[in-house]
PDB file of C-alpha atoms in Angstrom:
ATOM      1  CA  MET A  23      14.583   9.528   9.319  1.00  0.00           C
ATOM      2  CA  LYS A  24      16.423   9.519   6.556  1.00  0.00           C
ATOM      3  CA  LYS A  25      14.980   9.955   2.861  1.00  0.00           C
ATOM      4  CA  PHE A  26      15.467   7.884   0.143  1.00  0.00           C
ATOM      5  CA  SER A  27      14.229   7.663  -3.777  1.00  0.00           C
ATOM      6  CA  TYR A  28      12.744   5.221  -5.863  1.00  0.00           C
ATOM      7  CA  GLU A  29      11.768   4.894  -9.430  1.00  0.00           C
ATOM      8  CA  ILE A  30       8.943   2.341  -9.015  1.00  0.00           C
ATOM      9  CA  THR A  31       5.773   1.744 -12.144  1.00  0.00           C
ATOM     10  CA  ILE A  32       2.611   1.206 -11.678  1.00  0.00           C
ATOM     11  CA  GLU A  33      -0.033  -0.732 -13.554  1.00  0.00           C
ATOM     12  CA  ALA A  34      -3.346   1.474 -13.740  1.00  0.00           C
ATOM     13  CA  ALA A  35      -5.879   2.512 -16.779  1.00  0.00           C
ATOM     14  CA  THR A  36      -5.170   6.642 -16.681  1.00  0.00           C
ATOM     15  CA  GLU A  37      -2.249   8.413 -15.664  1.00  0.00           C
ATOM     16  CA  ALA A  38      -5.324   9.927 -12.830  1.00  0.00           C
ATOM     17  CA  GLU A  39      -5.417   6.536 -11.337  1.00  0.00           C
ATOM     18  CA  ALA A  40      -1.700   5.632 -10.979  1.00  0.00           C
ATOM     19  CA  ASP A  41      -1.265   9.103  -9.586  1.00  0.00           C
ATOM     20  CA  SER A  42      -4.343   8.333  -7.121  1.00  0.00           C
ATOM     21  CA  LYS A  43      -2.229   4.451  -6.168  1.00  0.00           C
ATOM     22  CA  MET A  44       0.746   6.508  -5.854  1.00  0.00           C
ATOM     23  CA  LYS A  45      -0.474   9.183  -2.915  1.00  0.00           C
ATOM     24  CA  ALA A  46      -2.350   6.353  -0.991  1.00  0.00           C
ATOM     25  CA  LEU A  47       0.580   4.328  -0.864  1.00  0.00           C
ATOM     26  CA  THR A  48       2.436   7.173   0.078  1.00  0.00           C
ATOM     27  CA  THR A  49       0.394   8.081   3.243  1.00  0.00           C
ATOM     28  CA  ILE A  50      -0.168   4.597   4.009  1.00  0.00           C
ATOM     29  CA  ALA A  51       4.098   4.282   4.268  1.00  0.00           C
ATOM     30  CA  LYS A  52       3.964   7.266   6.484  1.00  0.00           C
ATOM     31  CA  LYS A  53       0.994   6.248   8.720  1.00  0.00           C
ATOM     32  CA  LEU A  54       2.378   2.465   9.430  1.00  0.00           C
ATOM     33  CA  ASN A  55       5.346   1.820  10.595  1.00  0.00           C
ATOM     34  CA  THR A  56       7.668  -1.399   9.006  1.00  0.00           C
ATOM     35  CA  LYS A  57       6.355  -3.950  11.040  1.00  0.00           C
ATOM     36  CA  GLU A  58       2.674  -3.145  10.412  1.00  0.00           C
ATOM     37  CA  LEU A  59       3.328  -2.501   6.518  1.00  0.00           C
ATOM     38  CA  VAL A  60       5.184  -5.760   5.954  1.00  0.00           C
ATOM     39  CA  LYS A  61       2.596  -7.447   7.571  1.00  0.00           C
ATOM     40  CA  LEU A  62      -0.330  -5.759   6.022  1.00  0.00           C
ATOM     41  CA  ALA A  63       1.526  -6.638   2.667  1.00  0.00           C
ATOM     42  CA  ASP A  64       1.156 -10.131   4.065  1.00  0.00           C
ATOM     43  CA  ILE A  65      -2.279 -10.572   4.188  1.00  0.00           C
ATOM     44  CA  VAL A  66      -3.043  -8.788   1.026  1.00  0.00           C
ATOM     45  CA  GLN A  67      -1.119 -11.335  -0.801  1.00  0.00           C
ATOM     46  CA  ASN A  68      -1.105 -14.419   0.724  1.00  0.00           C
ATOM     47  CA  ASP A  69      -4.753 -14.307   2.921  1.00  0.00           C
ATOM     48  CA  PRO A  70      -7.403 -13.280   0.730  1.00  0.00           C
ATOM     49  CA  VAL A  71     -10.277 -14.372   3.651  1.00  0.00           C
ATOM     50  CA  LYS A  72      -8.409 -11.439   5.687  1.00  0.00           C
ATOM     51  CA  THR A  73      -8.525  -8.985   2.650  1.00  0.00           C
ATOM     52  CA  ALA A  74     -11.734  -9.346   1.456  1.00  0.00           C
ATOM     53  CA  LEU A  75     -12.942  -8.786   5.382  1.00  0.00           C
ATOM     54  CA  ALA A  76     -10.686  -5.348   5.323  1.00  0.00           C
ATOM     55  CA  LYS A  77     -12.738  -4.426   2.030  1.00  0.00           C
ATOM     56  CA  LYS A  78     -15.501  -4.629   3.007  1.00  0.00           C
ATOM     57  CA  ALA A  79     -15.238  -3.408   6.086  1.00  0.00           C
ATOM     58  CA  LEU A  80     -13.945  -0.148   4.212  1.00  0.00           C
ATOM     59  CA  GLY A  81     -16.858  -0.489   1.591  1.00  0.00           C
ATOM     60  CA  VAL A  82     -15.198  -1.172  -1.483  1.00  0.00           C
TER      61      VAL A  82
END
């Protein structure tokens, strides 16, 4: 698979928090296929009930 580079901006209180977010996003992108990633983003953006259930299941 090809690799592509992007310049992005992450909002965070500290640089350490931004680094943690970037590492988490990278892991999610590696583990989910495109269809799963798009569906996850859609749910997070448009379905607060499912998002809240997922957070509860994750303990966050």
